[in-house]
Structure formats: C-alpha cells, structure tokens
XYZ file of N, CA and C in Angstrom:
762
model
N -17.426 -19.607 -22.604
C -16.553 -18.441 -22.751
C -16.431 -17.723 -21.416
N -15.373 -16.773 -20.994
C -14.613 -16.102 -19.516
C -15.954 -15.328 -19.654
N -15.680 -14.322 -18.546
C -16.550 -13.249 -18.711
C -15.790 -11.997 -19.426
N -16.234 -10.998 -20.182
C -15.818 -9.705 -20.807
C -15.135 -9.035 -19.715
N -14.211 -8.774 -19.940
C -13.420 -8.181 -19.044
C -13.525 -6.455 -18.895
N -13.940 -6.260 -20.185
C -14.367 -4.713 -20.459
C -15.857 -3.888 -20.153
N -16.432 -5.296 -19.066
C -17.955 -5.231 -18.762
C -18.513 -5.475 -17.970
N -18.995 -5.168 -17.107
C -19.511 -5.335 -15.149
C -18.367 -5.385 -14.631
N -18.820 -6.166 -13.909
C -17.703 -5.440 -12.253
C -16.541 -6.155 -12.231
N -15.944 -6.701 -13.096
C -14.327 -7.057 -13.141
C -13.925 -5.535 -14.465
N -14.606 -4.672 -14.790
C -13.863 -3.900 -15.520
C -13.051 -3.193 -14.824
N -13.127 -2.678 -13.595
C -12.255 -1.848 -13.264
C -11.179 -2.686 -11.996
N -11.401 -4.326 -12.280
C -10.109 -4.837 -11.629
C -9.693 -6.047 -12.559
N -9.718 -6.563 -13.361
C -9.282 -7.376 -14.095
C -8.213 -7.118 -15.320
N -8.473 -5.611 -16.044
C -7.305 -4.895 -16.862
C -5.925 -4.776 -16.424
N -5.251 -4.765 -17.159
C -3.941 -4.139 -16.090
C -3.871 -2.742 -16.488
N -3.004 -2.253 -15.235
C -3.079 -1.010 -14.927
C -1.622 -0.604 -15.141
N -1.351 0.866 -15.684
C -1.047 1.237 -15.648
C -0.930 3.076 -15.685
N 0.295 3.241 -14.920
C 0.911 5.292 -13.950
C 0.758 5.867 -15.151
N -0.230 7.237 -14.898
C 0.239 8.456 -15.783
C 0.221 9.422 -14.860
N 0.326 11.165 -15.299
C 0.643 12.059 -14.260
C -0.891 12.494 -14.202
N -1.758 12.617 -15.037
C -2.953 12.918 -14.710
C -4.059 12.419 -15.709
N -5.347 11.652 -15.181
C -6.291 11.374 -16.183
C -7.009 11.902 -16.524
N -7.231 12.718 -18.141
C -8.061 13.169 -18.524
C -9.330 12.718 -18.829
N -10.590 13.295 -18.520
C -11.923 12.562 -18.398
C -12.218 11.976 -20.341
N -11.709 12.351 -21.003
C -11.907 11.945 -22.577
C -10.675 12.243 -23.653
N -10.246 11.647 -24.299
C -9.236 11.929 -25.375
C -8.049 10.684 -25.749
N -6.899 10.956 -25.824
C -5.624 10.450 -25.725
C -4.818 10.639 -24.436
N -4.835 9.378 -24.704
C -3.290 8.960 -23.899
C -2.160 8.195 -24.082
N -0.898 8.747 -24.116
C -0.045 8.190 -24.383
C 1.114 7.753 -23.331
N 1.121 5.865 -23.241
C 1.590 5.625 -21.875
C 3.341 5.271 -22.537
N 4.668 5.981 -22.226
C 5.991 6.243 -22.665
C 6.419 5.950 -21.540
N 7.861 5.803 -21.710
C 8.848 5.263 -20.606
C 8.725 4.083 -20.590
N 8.958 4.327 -18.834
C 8.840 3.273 -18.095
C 7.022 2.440 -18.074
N 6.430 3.015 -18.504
C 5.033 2.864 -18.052
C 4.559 1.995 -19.983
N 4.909 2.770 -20.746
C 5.214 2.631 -22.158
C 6.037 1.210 -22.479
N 7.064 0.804 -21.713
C 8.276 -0.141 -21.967
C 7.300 -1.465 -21.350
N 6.502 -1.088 -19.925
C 6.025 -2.151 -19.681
C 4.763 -2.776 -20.295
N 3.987 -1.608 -20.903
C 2.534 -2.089 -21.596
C 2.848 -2.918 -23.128
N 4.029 -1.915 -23.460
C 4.335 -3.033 -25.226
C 5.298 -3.938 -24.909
N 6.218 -3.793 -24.087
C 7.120 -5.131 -23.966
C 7.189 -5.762 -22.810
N 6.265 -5.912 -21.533
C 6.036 -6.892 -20.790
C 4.418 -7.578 -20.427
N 3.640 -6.580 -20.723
C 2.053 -6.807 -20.915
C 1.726 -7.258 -22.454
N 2.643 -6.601 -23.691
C 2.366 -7.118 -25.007
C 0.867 -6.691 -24.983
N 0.091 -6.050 -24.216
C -0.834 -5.109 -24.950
C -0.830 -4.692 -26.534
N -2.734 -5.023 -27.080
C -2.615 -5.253 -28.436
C -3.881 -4.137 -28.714
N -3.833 -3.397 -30.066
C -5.086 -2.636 -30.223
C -6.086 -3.348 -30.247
N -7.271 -2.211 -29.548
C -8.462 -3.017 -28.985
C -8.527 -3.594 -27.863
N -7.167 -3.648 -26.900
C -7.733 -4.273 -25.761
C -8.217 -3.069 -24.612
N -8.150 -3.370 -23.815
C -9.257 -2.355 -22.664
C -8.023 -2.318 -21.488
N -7.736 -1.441 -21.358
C -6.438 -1.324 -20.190
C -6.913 -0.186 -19.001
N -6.252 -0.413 -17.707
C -6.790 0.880 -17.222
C -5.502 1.825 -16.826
N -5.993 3.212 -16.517
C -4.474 4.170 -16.642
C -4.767 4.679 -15.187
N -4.151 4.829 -14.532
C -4.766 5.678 -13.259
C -3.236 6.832 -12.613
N -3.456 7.655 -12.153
C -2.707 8.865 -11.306
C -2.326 8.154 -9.817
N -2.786 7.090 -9.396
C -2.287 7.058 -8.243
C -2.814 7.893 -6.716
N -4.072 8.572 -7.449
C -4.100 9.718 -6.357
C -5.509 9.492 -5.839
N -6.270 8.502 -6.805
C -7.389 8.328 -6.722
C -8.600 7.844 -7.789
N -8.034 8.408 -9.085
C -8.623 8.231 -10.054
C -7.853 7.693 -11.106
N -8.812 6.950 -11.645
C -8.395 5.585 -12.916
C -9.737 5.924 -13.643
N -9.382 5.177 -15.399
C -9.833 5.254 -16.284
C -9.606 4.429 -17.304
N -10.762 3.717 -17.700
C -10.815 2.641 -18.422
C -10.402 3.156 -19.875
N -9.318 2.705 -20.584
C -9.113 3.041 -21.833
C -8.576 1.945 -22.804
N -9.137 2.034 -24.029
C -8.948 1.100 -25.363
C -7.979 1.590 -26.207
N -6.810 0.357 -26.106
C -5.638 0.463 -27.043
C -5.562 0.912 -28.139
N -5.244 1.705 -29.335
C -5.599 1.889 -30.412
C -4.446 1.809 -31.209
N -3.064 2.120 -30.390
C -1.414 2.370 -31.198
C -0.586 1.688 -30.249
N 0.098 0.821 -30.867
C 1.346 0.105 -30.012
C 2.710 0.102 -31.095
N 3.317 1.031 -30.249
C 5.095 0.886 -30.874
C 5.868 0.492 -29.990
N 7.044 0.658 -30.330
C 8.083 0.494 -29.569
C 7.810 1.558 -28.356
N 7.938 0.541 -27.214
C 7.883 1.373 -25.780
C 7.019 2.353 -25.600
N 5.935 2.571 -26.718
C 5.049 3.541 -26.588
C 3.763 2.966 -26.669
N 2.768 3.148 -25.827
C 1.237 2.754 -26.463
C 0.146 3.405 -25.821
N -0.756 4.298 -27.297
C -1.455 5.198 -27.165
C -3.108 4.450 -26.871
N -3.782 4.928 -25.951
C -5.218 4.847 -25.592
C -6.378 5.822 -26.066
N -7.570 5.522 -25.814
C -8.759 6.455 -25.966
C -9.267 6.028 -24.742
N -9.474 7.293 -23.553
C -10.544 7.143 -22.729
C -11.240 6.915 -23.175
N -12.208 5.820 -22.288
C -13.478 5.113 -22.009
C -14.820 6.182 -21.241
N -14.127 5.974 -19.851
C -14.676 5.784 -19.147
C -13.837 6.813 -17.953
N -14.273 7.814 -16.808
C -13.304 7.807 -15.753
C -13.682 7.719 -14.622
N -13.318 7.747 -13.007
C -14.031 7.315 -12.163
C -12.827 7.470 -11.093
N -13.366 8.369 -9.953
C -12.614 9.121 -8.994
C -13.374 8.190 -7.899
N -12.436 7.911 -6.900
C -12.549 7.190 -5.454
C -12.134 7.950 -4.313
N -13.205 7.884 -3.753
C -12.972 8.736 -2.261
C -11.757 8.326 -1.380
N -11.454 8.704 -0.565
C -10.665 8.176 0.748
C -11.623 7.304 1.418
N -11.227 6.080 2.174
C -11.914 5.731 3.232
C -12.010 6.721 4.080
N -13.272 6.542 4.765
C -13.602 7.598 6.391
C -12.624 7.047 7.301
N -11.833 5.989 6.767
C -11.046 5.345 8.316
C -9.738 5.102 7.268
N -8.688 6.109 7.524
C -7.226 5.798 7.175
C -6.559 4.677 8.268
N -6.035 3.959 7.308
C -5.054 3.015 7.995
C -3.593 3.646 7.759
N -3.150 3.496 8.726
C -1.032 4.104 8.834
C -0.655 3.023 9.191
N 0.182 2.031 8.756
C 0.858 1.235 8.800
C 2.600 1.766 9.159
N 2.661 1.365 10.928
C 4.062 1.754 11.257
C 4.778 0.506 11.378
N 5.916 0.256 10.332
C 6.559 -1.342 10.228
C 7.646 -0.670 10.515
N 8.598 -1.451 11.372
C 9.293 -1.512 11.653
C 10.398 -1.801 10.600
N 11.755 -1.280 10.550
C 12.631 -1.506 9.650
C 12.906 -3.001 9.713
N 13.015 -3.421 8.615
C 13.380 -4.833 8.321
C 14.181 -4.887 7.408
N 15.140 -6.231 8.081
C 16.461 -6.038 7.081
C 16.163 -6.990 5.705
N 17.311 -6.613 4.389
C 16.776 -7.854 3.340
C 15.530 -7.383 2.424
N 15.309 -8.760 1.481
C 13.993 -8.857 1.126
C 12.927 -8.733 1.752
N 12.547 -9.354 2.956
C 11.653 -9.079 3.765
C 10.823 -7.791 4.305
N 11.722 -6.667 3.898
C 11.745 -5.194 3.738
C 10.606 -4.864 2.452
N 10.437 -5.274 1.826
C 10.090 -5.362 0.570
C 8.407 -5.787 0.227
N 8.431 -7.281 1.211
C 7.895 -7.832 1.090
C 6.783 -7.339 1.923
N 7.043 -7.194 3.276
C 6.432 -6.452 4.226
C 5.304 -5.103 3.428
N 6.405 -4.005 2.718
C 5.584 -3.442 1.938
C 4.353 -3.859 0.930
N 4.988 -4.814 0.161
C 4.084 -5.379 -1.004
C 2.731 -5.406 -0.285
N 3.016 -6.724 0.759
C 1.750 -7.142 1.224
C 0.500 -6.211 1.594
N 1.390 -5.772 2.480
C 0.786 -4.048 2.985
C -0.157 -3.661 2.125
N 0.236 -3.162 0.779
C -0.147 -2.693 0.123
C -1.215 -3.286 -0.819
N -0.692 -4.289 -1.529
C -2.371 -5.324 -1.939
C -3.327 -5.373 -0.705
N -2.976 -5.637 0.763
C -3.786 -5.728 1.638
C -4.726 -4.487 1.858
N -4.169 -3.119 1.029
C -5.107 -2.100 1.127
C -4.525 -1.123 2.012
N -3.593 -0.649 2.667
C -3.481 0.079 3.451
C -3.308 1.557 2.893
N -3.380 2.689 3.996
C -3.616 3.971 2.878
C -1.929 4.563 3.146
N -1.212 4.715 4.242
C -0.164 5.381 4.253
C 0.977 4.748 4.841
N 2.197 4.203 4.842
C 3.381 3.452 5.760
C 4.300 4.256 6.246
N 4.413 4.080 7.155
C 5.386 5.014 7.984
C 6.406 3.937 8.571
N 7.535 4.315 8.100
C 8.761 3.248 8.457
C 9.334 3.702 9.967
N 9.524 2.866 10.895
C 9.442 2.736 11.880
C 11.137 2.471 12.662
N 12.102 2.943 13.462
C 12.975 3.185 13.591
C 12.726 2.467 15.552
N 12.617 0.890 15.131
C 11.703 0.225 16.956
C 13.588 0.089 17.243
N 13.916 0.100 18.544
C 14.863 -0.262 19.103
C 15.552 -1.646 18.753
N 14.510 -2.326 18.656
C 15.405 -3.733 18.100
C 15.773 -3.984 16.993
N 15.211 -3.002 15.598
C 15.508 -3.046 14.435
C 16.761 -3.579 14.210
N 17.195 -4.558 13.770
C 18.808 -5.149 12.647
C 19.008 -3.652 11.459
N 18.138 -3.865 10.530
C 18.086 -2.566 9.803
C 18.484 -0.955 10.229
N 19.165 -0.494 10.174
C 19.398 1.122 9.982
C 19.749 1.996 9.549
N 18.697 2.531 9.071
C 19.031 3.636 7.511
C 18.885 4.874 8.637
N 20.443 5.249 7.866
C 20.921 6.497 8.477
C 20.127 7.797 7.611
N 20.399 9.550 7.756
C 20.266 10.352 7.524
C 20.318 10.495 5.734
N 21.250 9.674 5.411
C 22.537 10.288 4.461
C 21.796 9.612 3.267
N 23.072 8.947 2.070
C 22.653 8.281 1.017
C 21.819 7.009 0.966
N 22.326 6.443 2.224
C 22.076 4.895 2.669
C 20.096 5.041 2.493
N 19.936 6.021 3.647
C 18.846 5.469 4.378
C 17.617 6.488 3.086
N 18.296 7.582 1.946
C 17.157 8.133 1.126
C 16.808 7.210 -0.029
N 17.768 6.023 -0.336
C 17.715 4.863 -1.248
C 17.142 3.693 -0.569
N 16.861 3.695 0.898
C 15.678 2.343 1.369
C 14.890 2.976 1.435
N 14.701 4.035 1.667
C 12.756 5.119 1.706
C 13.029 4.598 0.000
N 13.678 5.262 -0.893
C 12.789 5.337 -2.357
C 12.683 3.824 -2.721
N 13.062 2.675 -2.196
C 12.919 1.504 -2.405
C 11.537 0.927 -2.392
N 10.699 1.737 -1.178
C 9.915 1.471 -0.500
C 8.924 1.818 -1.327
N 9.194 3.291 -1.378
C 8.054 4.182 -2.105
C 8.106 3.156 -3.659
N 8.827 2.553 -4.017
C 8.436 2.250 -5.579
C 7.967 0.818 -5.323
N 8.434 0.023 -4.352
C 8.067 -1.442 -4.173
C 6.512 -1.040 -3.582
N 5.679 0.196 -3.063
C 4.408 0.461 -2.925
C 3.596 0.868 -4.160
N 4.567 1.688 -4.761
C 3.809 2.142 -6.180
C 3.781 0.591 -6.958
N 4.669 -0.343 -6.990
C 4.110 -1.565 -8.374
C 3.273 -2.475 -7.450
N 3.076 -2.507 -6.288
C 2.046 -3.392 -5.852
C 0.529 -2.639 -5.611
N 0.655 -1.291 -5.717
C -0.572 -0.988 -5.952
C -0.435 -1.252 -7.379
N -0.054 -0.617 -8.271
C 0.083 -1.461 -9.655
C -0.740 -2.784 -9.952
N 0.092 -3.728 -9.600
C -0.374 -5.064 -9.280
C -2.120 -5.014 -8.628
N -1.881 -4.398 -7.722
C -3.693 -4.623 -7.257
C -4.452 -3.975 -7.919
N -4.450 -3.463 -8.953
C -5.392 -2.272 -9.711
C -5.854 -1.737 -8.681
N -4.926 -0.977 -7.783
C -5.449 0.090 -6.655
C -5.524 1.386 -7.265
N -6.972 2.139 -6.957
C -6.863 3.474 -7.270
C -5.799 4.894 -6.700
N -5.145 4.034 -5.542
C -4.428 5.256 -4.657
C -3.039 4.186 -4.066
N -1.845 4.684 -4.545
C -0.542 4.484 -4.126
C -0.796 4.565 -2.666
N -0.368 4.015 -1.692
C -0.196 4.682 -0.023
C 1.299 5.408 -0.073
N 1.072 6.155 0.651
C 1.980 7.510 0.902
C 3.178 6.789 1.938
N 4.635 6.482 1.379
C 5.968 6.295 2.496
C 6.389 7.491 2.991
N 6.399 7.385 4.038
C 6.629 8.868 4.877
C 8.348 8.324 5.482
N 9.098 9.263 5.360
C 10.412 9.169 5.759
C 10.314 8.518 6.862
N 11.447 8.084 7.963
C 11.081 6.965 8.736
C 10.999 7.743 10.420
N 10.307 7.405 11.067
C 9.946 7.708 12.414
C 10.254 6.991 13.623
N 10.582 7.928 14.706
C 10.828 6.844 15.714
C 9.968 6.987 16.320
N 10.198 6.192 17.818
C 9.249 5.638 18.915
C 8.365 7.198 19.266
N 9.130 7.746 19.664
C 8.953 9.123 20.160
C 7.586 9.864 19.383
N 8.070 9.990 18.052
C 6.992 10.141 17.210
C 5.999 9.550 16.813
N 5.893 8.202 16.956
C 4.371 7.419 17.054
C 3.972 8.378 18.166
N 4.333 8.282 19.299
C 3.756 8.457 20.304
C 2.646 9.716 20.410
N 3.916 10.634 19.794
C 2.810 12.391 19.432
C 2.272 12.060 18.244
N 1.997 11.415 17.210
C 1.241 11.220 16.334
C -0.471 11.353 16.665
N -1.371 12.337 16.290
C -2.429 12.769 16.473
C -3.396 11.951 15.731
N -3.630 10.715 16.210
C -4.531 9.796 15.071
C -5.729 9.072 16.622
N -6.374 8.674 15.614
C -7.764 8.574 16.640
C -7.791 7.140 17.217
N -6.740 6.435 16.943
C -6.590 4.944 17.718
C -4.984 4.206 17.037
N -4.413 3.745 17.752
C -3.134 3.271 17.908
C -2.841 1.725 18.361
N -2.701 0.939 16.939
C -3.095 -0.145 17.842
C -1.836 -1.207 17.588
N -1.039 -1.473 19.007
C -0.222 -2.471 18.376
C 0.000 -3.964 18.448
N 0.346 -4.723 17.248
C 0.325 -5.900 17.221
C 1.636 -6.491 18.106
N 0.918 -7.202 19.292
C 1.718 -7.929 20.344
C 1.108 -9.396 20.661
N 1.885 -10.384 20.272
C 1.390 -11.557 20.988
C 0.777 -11.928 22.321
N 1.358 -11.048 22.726
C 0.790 -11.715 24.271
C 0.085 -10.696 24.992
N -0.531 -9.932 23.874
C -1.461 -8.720 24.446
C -3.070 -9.941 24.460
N -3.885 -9.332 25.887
C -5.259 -9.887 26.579
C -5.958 -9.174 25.320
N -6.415 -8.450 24.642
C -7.597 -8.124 24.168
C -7.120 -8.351 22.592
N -7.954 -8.752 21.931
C -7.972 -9.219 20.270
C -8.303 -8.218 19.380
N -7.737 -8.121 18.411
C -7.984 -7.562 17.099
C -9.611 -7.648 16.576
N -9.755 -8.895 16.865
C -11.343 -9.105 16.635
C -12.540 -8.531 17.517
N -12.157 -8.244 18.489
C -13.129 -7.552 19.294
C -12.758 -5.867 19.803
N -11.311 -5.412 19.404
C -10.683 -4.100 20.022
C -12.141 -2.906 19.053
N -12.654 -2.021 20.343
C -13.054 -1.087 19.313
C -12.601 -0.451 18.827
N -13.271 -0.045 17.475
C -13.039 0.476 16.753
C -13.196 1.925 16.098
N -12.439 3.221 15.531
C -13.170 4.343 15.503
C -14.090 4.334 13.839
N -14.748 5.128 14.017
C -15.763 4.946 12.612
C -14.896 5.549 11.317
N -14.175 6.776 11.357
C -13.105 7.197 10.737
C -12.095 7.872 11.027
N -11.651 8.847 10.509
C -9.999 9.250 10.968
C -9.048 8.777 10.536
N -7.807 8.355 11.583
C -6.817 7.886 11.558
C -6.543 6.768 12.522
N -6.484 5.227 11.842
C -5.740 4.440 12.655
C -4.174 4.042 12.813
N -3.520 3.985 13.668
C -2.397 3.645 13.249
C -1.968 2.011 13.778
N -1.712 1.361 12.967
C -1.541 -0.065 13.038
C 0.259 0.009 13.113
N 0.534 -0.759 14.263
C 1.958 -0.812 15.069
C 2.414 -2.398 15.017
N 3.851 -2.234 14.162
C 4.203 -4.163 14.000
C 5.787 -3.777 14.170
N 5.807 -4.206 15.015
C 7.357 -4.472 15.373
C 8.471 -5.645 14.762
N 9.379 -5.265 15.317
C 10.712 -5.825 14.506
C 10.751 -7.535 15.098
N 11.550 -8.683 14.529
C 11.495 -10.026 14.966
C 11.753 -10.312 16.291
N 12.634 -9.261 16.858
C 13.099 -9.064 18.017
C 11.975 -8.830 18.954
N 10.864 -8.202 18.556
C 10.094 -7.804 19.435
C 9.968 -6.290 19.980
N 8.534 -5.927 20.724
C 8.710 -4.273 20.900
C 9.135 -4.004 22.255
N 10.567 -3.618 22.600
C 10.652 -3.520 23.786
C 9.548 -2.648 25.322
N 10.112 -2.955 26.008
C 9.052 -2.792 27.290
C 9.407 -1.236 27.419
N 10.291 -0.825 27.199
C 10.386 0.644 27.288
C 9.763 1.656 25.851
N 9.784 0.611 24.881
C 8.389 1.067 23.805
C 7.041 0.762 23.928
N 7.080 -0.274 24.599
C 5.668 -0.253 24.851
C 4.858 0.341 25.714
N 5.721 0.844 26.950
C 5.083 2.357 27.988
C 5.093 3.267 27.502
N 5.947 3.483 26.492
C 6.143 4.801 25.781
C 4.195 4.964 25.056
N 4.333 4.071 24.011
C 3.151 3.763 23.442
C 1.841 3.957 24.338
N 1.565 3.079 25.375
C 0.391 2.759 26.123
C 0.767 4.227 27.049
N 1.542 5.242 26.876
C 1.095 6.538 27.733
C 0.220 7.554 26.930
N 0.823 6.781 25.359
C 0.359 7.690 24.576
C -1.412 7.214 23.878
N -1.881 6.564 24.438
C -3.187 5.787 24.247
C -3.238 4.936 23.644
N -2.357 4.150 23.161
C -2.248 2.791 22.518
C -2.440 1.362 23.040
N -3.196 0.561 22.063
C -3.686 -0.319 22.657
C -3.105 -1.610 22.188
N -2.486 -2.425 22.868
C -1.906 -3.803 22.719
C -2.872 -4.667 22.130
N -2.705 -5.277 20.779
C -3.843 -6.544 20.039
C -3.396 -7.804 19.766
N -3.938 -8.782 20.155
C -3.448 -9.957 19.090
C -3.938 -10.496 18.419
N -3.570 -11.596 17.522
C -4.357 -11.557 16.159
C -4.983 -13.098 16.470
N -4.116 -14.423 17.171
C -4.459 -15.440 17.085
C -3.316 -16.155 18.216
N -3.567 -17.184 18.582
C -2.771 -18.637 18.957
C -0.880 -18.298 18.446
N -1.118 -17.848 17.440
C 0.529 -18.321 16.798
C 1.185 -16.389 16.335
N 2.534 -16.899 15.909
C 3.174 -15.643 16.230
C 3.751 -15.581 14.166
N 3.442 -14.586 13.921
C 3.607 -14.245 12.314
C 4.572 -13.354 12.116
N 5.213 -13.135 11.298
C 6.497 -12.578 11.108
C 6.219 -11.091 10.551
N 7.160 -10.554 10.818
C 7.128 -8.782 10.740
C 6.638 -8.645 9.178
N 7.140 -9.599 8.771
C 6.936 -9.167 7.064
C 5.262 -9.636 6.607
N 4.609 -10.414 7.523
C 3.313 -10.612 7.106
C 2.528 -10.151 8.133
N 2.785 -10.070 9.331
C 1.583 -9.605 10.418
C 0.866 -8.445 9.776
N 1.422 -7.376 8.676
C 0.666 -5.798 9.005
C -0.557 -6.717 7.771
N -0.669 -7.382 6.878
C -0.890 -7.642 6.141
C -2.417 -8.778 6.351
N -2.091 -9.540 7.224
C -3.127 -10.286 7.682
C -3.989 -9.438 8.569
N -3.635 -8.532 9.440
C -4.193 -7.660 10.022
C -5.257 -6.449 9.546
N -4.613 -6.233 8.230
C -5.227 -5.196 7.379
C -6.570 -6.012 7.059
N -6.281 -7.241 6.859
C -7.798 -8.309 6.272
C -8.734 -8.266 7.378
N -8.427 -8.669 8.406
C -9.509 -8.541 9.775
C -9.927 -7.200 9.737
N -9.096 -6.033 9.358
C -9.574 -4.508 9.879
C -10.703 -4.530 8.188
N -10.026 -5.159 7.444
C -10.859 -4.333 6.115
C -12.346 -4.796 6.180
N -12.386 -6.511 7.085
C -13.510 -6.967 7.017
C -14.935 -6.142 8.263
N -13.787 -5.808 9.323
C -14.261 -5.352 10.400
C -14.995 -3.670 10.584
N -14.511 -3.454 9.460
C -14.487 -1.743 8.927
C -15.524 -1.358 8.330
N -15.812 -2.292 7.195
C -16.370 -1.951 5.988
C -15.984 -1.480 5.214
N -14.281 -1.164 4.970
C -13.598 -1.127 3.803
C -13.663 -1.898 2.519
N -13.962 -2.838 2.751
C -14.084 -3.806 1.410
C -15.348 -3.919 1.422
N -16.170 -3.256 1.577
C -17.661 -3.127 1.285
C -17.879 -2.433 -0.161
C-alpha cells in the first residue's frame, strides 16, 4: 500500500491545494467559485479526503472534506501552520518575453521557489507592454499564471508581480546583491558569494541578450555578472535552473 497522504511529511505537499481569503485556525470552510468549480469539478474531491486550503500569504491548513455540491465544497480544519519568509528573498527580474514563453518563464520561476518577479523592460525585449490596457492584462496574466503554479507546488506564499521595471530601476533597487545571468561572465553561480539574507535580485535577460550599455548601467550599480555552465539556456528556463543552484546553495530547501 502508498503511503497516507494525510500523515508525515507528504501531508502538507501531496494534497491538493487550494485559495481562500483567510485561514481560520479551526471550523468551516467553504471553498466557492472559482476555487469551489475546481475542487468538485476538476479535482472531483470526495468526503473524507484531506485537502489543503491556504491564503497565499503564508499560511495553509490541512482540512477534511465533509460536503461536495455543485461548485461548492465544504471542509473542517485539521490542522494550521504559518511559514516564515526566507532570511534571503529572491527577486526574479525577467525580462519581457514574447508568447507562451512569457508564461512559462513565470511558471517555472515559481515551482522553482522564488519569492517576488519583477518584469523587466531590457532594451532588447520583442515584447512591449505599454502603460494602457495592453500592458495591465500581461501584468494580470502573470500575476495569475504565478498564483496556479504556486497552486500546483503546494506553495505556502504566491510571489508578488510587481508592475514592470526598467534598466534604470534595477539599478536604484536597494537589495543586498544583484546578480546577473550572462554567459560569458568569468565568475560562476556556484562559487559567487553569497549574502546570508535580505534581498537578492536574480537578473535574466531577453534572447537577444543584455546589452553593453545595460550591463555598465548594472555593474555601476554593484552587480555581479554569473554563469551557470558550458551551454546557453533560454530566457524562459535560465531564472528557473538558477533558483535550484541558489535554493541548494542557500539553505532554502533545507
């Protein structure tokens, strides 16, 4: 027989998860909507099973099915359980990417663990979301393609899409190390030091590459050129493989 899913240490990642606006430490919950539509008609969640509900903000809570209707299905807290911040925020600045790849870039990001994305406005970008309607419907694209892949990862904390930034503004960005991914940067990801916490900001440029007049911009502002390996990975997966070396290198996934 599997192991109990409602018991040691796959309980609080093996359930699926699903958004409410806040978890109460004991009682009812009732998951409606969108959140409701997906637990009875795409999870088919059944009474008695063990699901988890979480806010997104930090805290999740193990709860047992008891009512399933149409698009509605009610829980009994279990269990609840609040998660700190890492001592070391990761900011993920990606560069606009055009397409699916836009998307994807996020996803990864985000199962990979990162805490906040800041969309990135690099000179070579194809992509450009203007001021107006265009560019507040690729931010909310973002923000929701981050909310279902934390979803997907039974992550306790959504990462935060911050409207999109340019060069200028990395630069004054007040974070305690700045590090960007360049192929043909001398010093490695694997050996760059590291700060113990704060703010890192992890820098991945567009297919085009980060121009030379962004990259002085950057390196005036204390940023440090990394590479990851031998071969060159695409905008939509570099922040993502990177996050794995930092999570191992960190003690984030400790």
């Amino acid at each position: 027989m599997g192991a109990d899913p409602t018991a040691g240490p796959t309980a609080w990642s093996r359930p699926a998860l699903f958004w409410v606006d806040a978890v109460p430490g004991s009682g009812e919950v009732v998951l409606d909507g969108a959140e409701g539509r997906h637990a009875a008609d795409v999870r088919r969640v059944r009474p008695g099973e063990v699901v988890l509900i979480g806010d997104g903000a930090g805290t999740r809570a193990r709860a047992r099915v008891t009512e399933v209707g149409k698009s509605r299905v009610t829980t009994t807290v279990l269990e609840r359980r609040s998660e700190d911040e890492a001592p070391l925020r990761i900011t993920l600045a990606q560069a606009l990417v055009k397409g699916d790849r836009a998307e994807l870039a996020v996803e990864l990001a985000t199962e990979a663990g990162v805490d906040a994305i800041l969309p990135w406005r690099a000179e070579r970008c194809v992509a450009r979301w203007d001021d107006g309607v265009r560019g507040e419907k690729a931010l909310a694209k973002w923000r929701a393609t981050a909310r279902e892949a934390a979803k997907q990862a039974r992550r306790a904390r959504v990462p935060d899409v911050a409207p999109p930034a340019t060069t200028g503004d990395l630069a004054a960005r007040d974070a305690d190390a700045v590090l960007v991914l360049e192929a043909t940067a001398t010093e490695s990801l694997a050996d760059v030091a590291l700060p113990g916490r704060g703010e890192l900001v992890l820098v991945v440029g567009p297919e085009g590459g980060v121009t030379d007049a962004e990259r002085a911009l950057l390196a005036r502002a204390g940023a440090r050129e990394v590479r990851m390996g031998p071969g060159v990975l695409r905008t939509s997966s570099a922040a993502a493989v990177a996050l794995g070396a930092l999570g191992a290198r960190t003690g984030r996934w400790g």
